PDB file of C-alpha atoms and ligand atoms in Angstrom:
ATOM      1  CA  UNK A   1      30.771 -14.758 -23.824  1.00  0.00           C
ATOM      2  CA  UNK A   2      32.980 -15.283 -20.762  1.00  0.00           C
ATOM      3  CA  UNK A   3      32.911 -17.894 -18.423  1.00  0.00           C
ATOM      4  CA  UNK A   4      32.555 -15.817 -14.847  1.00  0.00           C
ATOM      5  CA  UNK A   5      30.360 -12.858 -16.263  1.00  0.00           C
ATOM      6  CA  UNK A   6      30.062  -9.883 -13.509  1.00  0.00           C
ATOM      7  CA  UNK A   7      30.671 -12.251 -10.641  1.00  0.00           C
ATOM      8  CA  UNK A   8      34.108 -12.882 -10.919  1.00  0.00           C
ATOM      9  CA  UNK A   9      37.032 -11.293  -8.210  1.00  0.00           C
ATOM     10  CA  UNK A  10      37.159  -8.026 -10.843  1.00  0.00           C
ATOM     11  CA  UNK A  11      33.086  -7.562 -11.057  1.00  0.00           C
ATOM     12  CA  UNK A  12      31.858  -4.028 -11.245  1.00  0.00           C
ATOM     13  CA  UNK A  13      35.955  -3.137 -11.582  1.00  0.00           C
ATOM     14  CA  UNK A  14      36.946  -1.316 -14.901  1.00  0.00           C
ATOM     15  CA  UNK A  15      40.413  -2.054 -16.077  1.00  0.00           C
ATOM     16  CA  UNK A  16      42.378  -0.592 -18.651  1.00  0.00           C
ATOM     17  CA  UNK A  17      45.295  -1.863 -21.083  1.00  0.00           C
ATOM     18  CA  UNK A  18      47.212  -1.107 -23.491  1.00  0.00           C
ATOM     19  CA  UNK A  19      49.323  -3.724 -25.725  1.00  0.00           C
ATOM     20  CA  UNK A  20      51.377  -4.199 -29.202  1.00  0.00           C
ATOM     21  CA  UNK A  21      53.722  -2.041 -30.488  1.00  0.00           C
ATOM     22  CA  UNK A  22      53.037   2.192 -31.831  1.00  0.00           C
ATOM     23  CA  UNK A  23      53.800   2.805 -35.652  1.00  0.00           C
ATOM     24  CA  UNK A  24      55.015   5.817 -36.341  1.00  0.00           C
ATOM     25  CA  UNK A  25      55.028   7.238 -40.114  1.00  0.00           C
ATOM     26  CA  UNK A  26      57.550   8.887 -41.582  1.00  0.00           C
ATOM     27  CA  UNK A  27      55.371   9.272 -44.980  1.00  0.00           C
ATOM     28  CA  UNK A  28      52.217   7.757 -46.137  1.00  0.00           C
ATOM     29  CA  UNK A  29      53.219   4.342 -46.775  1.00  0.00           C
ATOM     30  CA  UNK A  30      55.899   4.193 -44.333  1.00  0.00           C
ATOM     31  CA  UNK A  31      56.308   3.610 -40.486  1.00  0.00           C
ATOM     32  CA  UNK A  32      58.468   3.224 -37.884  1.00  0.00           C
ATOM     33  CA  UNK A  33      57.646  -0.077 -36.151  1.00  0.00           C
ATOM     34  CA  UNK A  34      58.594  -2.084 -33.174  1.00  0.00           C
ATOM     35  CA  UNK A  35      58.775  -6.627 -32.726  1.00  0.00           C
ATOM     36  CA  UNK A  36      55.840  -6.076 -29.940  1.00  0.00           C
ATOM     37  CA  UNK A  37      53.597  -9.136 -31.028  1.00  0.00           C
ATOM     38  CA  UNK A  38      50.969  -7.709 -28.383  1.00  0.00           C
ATOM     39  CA  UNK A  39      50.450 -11.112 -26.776  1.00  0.00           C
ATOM     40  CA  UNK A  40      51.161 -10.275 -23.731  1.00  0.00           C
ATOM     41  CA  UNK A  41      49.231  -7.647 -23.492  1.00  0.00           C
ATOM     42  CA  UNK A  42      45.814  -9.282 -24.597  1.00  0.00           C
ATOM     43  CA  UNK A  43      46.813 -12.475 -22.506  1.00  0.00           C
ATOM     44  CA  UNK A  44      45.713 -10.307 -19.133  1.00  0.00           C
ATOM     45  CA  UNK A  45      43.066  -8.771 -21.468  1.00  0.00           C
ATOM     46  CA  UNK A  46      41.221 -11.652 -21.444  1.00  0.00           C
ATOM     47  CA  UNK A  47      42.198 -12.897 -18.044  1.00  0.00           C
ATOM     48  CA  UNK A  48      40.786  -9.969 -16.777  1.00  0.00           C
ATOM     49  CA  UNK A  49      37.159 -10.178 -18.284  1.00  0.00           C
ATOM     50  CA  UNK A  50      37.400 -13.182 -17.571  1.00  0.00           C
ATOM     51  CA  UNK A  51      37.501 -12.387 -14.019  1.00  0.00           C
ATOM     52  CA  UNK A  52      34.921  -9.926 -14.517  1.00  0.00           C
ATOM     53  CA  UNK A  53      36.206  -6.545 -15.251  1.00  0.00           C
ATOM     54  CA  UNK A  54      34.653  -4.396 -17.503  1.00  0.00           C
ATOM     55  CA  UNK A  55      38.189  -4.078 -19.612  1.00  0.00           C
ATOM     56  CA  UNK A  56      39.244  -1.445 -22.399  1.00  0.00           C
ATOM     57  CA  UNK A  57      41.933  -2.732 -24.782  1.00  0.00           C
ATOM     58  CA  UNK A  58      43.788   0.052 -26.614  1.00  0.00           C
ATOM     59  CA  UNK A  59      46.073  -1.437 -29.562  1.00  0.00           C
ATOM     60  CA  UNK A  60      48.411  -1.021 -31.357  1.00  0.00           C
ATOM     61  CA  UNK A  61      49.168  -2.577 -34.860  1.00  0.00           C
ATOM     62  CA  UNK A  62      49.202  -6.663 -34.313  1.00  0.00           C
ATOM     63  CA  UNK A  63      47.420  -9.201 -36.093  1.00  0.00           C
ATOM     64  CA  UNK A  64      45.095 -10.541 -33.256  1.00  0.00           C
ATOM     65  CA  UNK A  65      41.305 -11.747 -32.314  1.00  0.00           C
ATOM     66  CA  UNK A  66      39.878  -9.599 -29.543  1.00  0.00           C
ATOM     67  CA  UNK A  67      39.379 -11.805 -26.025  1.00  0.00           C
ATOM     68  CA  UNK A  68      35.892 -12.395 -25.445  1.00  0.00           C
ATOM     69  CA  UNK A  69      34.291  -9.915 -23.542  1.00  0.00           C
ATOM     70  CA  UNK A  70      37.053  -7.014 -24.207  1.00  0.00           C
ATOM     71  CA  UNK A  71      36.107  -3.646 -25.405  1.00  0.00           C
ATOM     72  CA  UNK A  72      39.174  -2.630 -28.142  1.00  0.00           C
ATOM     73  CA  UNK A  73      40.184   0.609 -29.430  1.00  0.00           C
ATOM     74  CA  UNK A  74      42.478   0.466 -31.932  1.00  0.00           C
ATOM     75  CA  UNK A  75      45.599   3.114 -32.603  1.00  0.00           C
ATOM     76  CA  UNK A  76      48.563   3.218 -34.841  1.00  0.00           C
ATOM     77  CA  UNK A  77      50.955   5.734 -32.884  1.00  0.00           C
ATOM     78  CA  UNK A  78      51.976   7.002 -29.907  1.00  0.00           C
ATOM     79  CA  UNK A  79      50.136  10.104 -29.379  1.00  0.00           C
ATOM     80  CA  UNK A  80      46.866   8.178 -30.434  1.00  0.00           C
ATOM     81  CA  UNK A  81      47.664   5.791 -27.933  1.00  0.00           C
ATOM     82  CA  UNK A  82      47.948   8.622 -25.127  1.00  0.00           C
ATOM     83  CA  UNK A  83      44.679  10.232 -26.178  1.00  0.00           C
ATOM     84  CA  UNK A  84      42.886   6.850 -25.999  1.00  0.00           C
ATOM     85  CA  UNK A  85      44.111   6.405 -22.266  1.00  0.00           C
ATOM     86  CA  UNK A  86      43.293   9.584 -21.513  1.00  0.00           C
ATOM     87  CA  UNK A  87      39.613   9.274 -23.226  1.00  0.00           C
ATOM     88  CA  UNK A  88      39.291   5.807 -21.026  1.00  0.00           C
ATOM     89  CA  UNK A  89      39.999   7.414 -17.746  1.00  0.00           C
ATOM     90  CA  UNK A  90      38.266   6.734 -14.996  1.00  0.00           C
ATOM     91  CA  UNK A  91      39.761   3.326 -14.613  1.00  0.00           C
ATOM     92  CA  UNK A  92      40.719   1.403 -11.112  1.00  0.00           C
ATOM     93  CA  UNK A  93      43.796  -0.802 -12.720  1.00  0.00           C
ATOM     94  CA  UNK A  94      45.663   0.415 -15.710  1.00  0.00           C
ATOM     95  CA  UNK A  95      48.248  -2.090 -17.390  1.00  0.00           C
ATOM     96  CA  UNK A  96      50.786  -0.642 -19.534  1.00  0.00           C
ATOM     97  CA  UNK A  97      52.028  -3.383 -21.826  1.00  0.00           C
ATOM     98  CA  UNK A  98      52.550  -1.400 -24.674  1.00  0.00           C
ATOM     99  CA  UNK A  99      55.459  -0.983 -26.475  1.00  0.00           C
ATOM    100  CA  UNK A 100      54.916   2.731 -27.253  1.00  0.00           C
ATOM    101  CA  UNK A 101      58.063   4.449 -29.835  1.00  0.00           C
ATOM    102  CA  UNK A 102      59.849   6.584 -27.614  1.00  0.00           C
ATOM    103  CA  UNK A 103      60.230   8.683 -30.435  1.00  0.00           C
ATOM    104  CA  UNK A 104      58.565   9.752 -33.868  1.00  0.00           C
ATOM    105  CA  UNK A 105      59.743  11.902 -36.967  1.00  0.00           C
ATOM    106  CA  UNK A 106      58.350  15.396 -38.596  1.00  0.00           C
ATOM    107  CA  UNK A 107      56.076  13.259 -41.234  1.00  0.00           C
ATOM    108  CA  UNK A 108      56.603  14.120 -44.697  1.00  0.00           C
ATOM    109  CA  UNK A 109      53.264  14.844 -46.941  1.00  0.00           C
ATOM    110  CA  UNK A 110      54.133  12.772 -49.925  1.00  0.00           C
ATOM    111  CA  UNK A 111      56.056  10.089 -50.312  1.00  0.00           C
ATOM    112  CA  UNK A 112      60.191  10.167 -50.681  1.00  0.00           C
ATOM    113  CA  UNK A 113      61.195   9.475 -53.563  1.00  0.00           C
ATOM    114  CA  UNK A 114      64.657   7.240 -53.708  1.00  0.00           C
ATOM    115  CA  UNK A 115      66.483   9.234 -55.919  1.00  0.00           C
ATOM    116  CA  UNK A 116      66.960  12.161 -53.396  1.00  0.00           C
ATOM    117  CA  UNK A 117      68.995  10.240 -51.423  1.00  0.00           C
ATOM    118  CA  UNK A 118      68.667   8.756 -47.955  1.00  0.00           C
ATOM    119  CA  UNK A 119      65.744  11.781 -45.609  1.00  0.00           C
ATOM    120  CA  UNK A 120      67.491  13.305 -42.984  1.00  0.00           C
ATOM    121  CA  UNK A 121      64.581  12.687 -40.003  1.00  0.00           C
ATOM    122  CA  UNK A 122      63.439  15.486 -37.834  1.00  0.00           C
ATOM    123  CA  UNK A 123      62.906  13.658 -34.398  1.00  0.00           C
ATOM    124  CA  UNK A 124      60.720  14.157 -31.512  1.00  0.00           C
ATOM    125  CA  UNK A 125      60.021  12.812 -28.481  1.00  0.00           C
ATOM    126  CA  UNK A 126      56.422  10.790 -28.142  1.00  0.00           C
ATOM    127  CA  UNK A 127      54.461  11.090 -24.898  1.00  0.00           C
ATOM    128  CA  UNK A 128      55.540   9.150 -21.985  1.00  0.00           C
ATOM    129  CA  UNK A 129      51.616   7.337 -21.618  1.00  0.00           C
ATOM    130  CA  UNK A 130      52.431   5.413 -18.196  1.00  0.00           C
ATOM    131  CA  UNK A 131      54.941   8.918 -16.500  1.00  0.00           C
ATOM    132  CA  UNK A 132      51.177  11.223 -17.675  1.00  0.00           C
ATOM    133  CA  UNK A 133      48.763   8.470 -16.006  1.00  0.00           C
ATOM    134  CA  UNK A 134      51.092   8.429 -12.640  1.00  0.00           C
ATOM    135  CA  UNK A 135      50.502  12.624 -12.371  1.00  0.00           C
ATOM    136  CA  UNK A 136      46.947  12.705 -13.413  1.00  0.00           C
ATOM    137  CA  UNK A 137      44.383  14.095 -11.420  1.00  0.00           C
ATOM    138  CA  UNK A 138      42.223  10.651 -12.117  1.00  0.00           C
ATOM    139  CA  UNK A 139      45.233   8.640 -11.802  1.00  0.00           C
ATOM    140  CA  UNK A 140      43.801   5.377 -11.319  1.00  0.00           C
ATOM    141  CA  UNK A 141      43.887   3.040  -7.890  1.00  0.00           C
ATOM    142  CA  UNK A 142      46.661   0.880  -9.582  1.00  0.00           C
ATOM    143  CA  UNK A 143      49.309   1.784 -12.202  1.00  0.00           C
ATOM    144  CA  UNK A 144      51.346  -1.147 -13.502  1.00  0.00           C
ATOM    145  CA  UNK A 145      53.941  -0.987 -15.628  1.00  0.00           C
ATOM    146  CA  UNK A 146      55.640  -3.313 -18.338  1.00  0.00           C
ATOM    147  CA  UNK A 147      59.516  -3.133 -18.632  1.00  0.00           C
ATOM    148  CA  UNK A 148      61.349  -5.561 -21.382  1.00  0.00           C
ATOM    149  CA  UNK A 149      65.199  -5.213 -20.614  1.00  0.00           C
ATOM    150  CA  UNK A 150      68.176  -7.104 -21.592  1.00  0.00           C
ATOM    151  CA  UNK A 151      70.556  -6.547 -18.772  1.00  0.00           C
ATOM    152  CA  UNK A 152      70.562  -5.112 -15.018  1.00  0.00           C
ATOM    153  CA  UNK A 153      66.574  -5.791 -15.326  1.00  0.00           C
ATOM    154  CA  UNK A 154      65.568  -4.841 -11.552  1.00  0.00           C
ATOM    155  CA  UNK A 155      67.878  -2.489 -11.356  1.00  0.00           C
ATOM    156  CA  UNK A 156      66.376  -0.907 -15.056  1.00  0.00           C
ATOM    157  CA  UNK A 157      62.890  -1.557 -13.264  1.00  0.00           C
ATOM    158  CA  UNK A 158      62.916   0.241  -9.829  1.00  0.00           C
ATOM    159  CA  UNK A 159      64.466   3.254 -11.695  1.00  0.00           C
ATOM    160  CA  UNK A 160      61.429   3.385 -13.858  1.00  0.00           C
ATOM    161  CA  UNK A 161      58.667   2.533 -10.960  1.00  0.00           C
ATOM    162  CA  UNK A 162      60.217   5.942  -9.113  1.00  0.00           C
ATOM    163  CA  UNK A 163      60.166   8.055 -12.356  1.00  0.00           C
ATOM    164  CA  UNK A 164      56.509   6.958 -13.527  1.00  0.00           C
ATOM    165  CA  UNK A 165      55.372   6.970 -10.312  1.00  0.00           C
ATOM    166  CA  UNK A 166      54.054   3.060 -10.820  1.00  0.00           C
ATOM    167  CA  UNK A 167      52.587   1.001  -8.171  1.00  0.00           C
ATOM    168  CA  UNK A 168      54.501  -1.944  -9.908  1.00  0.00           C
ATOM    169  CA  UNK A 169      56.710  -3.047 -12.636  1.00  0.00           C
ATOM    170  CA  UNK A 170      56.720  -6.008 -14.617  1.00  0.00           C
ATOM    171  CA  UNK A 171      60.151  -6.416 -15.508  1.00  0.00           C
ATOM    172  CA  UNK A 172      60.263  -8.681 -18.605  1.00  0.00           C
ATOM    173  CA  UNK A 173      63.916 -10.532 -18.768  1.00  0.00           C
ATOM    174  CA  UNK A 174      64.393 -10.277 -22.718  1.00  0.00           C
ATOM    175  CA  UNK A 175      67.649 -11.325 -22.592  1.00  0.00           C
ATOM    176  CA  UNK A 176      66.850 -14.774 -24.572  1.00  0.00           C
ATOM    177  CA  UNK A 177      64.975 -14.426 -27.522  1.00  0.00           C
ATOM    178  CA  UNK A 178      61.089 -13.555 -26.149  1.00  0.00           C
ATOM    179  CA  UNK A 179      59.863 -11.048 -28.403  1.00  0.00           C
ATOM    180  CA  UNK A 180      56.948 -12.997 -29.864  1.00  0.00           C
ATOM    181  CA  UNK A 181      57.469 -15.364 -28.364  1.00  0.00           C
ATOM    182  CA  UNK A 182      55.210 -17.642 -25.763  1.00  0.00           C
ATOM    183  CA  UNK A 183      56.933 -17.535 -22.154  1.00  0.00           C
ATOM    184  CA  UNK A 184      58.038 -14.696 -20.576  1.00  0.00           C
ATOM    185  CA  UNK A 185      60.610 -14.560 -17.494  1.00  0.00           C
ATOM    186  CA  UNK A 186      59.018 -11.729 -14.811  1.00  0.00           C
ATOM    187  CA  UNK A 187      60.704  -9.947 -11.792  1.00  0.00           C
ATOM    188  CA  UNK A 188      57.183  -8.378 -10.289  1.00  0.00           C
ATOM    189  CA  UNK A 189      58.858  -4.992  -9.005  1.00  0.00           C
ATOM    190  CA  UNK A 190      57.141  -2.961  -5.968  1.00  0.00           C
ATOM    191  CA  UNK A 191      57.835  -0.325  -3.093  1.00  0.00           C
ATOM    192  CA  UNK A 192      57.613  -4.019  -0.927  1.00  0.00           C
ATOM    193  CA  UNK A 193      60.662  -5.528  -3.185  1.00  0.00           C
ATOM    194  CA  UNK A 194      61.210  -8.030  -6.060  1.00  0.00           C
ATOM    195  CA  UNK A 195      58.990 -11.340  -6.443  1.00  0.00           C
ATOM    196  CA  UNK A 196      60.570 -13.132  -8.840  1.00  0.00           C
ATOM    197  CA  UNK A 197      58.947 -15.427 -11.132  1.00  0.00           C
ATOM    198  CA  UNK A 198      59.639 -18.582 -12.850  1.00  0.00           C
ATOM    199  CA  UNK A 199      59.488 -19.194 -16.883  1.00  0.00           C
ATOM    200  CA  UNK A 200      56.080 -19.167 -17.399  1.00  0.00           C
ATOM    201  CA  UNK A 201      53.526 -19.023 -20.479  1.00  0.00           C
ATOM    202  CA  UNK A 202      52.326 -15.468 -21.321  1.00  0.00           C
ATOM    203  CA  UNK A 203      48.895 -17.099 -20.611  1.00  0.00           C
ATOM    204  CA  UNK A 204      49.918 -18.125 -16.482  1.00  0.00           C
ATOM    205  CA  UNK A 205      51.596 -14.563 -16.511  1.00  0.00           C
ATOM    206  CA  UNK A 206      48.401 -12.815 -17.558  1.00  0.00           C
ATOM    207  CA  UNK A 207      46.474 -15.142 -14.749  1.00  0.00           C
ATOM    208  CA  UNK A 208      48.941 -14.486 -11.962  1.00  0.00           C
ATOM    209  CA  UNK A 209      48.705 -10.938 -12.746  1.00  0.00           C
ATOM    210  CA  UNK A 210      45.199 -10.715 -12.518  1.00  0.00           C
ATOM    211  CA  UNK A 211      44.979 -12.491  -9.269  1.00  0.00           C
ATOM    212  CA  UNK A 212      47.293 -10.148  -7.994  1.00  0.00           C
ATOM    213  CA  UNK A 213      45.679  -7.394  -8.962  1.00  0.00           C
ATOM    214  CA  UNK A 214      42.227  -8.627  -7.939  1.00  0.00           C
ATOM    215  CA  UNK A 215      43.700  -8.856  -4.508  1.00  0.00           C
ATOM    216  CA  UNK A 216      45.268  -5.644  -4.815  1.00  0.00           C
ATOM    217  CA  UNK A 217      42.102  -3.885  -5.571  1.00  0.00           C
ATOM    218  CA  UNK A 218      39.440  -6.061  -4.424  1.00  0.00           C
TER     219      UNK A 218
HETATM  220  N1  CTP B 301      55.584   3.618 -21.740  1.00  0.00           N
HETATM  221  C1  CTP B 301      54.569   4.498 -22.050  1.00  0.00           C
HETATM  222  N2  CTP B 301      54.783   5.501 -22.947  1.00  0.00           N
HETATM  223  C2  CTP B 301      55.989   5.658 -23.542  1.00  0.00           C
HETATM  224  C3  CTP B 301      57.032   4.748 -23.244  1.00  0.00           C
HETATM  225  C4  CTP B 301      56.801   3.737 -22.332  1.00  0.00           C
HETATM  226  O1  CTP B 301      53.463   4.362 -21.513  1.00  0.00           O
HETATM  227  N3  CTP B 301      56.175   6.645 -24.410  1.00  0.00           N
HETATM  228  C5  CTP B 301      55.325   2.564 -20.755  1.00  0.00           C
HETATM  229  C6  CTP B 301      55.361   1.168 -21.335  1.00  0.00           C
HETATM  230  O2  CTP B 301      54.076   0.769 -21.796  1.00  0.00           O
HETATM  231  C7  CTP B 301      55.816   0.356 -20.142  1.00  0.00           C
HETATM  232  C8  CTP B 301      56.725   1.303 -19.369  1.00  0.00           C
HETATM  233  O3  CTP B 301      56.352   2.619 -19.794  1.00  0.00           O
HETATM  234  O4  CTP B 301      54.744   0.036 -19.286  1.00  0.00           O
HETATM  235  C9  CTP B 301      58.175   1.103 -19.571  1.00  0.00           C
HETATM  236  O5  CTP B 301      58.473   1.229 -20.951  1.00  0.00           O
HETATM  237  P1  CTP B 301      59.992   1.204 -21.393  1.00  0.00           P
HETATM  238  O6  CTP B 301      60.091   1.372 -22.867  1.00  0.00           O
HETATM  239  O7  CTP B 301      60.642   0.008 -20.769  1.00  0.00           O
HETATM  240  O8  CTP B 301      60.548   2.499 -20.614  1.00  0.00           O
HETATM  241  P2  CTP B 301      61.241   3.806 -21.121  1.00  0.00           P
HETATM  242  O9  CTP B 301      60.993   4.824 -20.054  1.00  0.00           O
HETATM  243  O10 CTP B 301      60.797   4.176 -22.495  1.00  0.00           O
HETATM  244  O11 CTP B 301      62.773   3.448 -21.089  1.00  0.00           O
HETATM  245  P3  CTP B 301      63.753   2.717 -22.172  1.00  0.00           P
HETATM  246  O12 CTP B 301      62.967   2.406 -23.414  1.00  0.00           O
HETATM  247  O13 CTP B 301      64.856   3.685 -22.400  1.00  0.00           O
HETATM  248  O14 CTP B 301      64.226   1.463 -21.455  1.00  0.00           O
HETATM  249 CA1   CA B 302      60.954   2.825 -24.328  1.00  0.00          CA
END
């Protein structure tokens, strides 16, 4: 189904990515949910097969067609999310655009009932997916990172490409209104320094990306 088939500048490459938001329950018909629209994420998806890499998808929850080409799994939370990387592995590119919960709550086994008053939440931490592929024994060649932040974004980005042990950072300037939305403002954050971007489509992103990376890995 895609254009370039196993000839493109990714052919014979396997790529991995992960995109949309985790849902975590806190009973069984409630969640705790994040504004990730997962376009981004299956944007470079698609680029990617269509540049010829064999590409996994893991996703979360989002309303979307799968690119032509892709191979999806789909999860609802975190720790589903991590044990669908994990089950991937090996890959030579993985692409972290998920927006995985940082946290989820004890789950209760039936469903609260108003009249006992507002559930005090037992919290836990989720997995960190991206800081576990950056000390794995089959890390892969190239670890990229996503980071959406609202102020002091390079500064927020080089702080996380040292503690995940990225290659890079996509540092995501949400400081507008881009959640869902179609453009996306990136600072491209490395050990060689910041390339800054202009407003572009999350479609251009996702192809700029992929060149990079094709170059990177090639
Ligand atoms: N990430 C991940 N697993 C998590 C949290 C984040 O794999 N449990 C990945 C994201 O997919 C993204 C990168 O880490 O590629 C940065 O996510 P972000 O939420 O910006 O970083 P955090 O370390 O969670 O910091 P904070 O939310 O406090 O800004
Ligand atoms: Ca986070």
């Amino acid at each position: 189904a895609d254009a370039k088939g196993e000839s493109g500048p990714l052919a014979g490459k396997h790529i991995l990515v992960t995109a949309g938001p985790t849902h975590e329950p806190i009973d069984p018909v409630r969640v705790i949910a994040n504004r990730s629209s997962g376009k981004q994420g299956f944007a470079i998806a698609r680029a990617a097969a269509a540049a010829g890499a064999r590409v996994t998808l893991i996703a979360g929850p989002v309303s979307l067609p799968t690119p032509p080409g892709v191979g999806r799994i789909d999860v609802e939370t975190a720790v589903q999310m991590r044990d669908a990387v994990m089950g991937a592995l090996p890959a030579d590119a993985a692409i972290m655009v998920a927006a995985v919960a940082d946290w989820r709550v004890e789950v209760a086994d039936s469903k609260l009932k108003k009249g006992k008053g507002p559930p005090a939440l037992e919290w836990h931490a989720n997995p960190d997916i991206l800081a576990e592929l950056g000390e794995h024994p089959d890390r892969p060649g190239l670890l990229v990172g996503f980071a959406a932040e609202t102020n002091d974004v390079v500064t927020n980005a080089k702080g996380k490409l040292e503690r995940k042990k990225a290659d890079w950072i996509v540092a995501n300037d949400v400081s507008g209104n881009v959640m869902g939305g179609d453009n996306n403002r990136i600072h491209l954050v490395s050990a060689d320094g910041v390339d800054d971007w202009e407003d572009l489509p999350k479609s251009a992103v996702a192809q700029r990306l992929i060149e990079k990376i094709a170059e990177s890995i090639a």
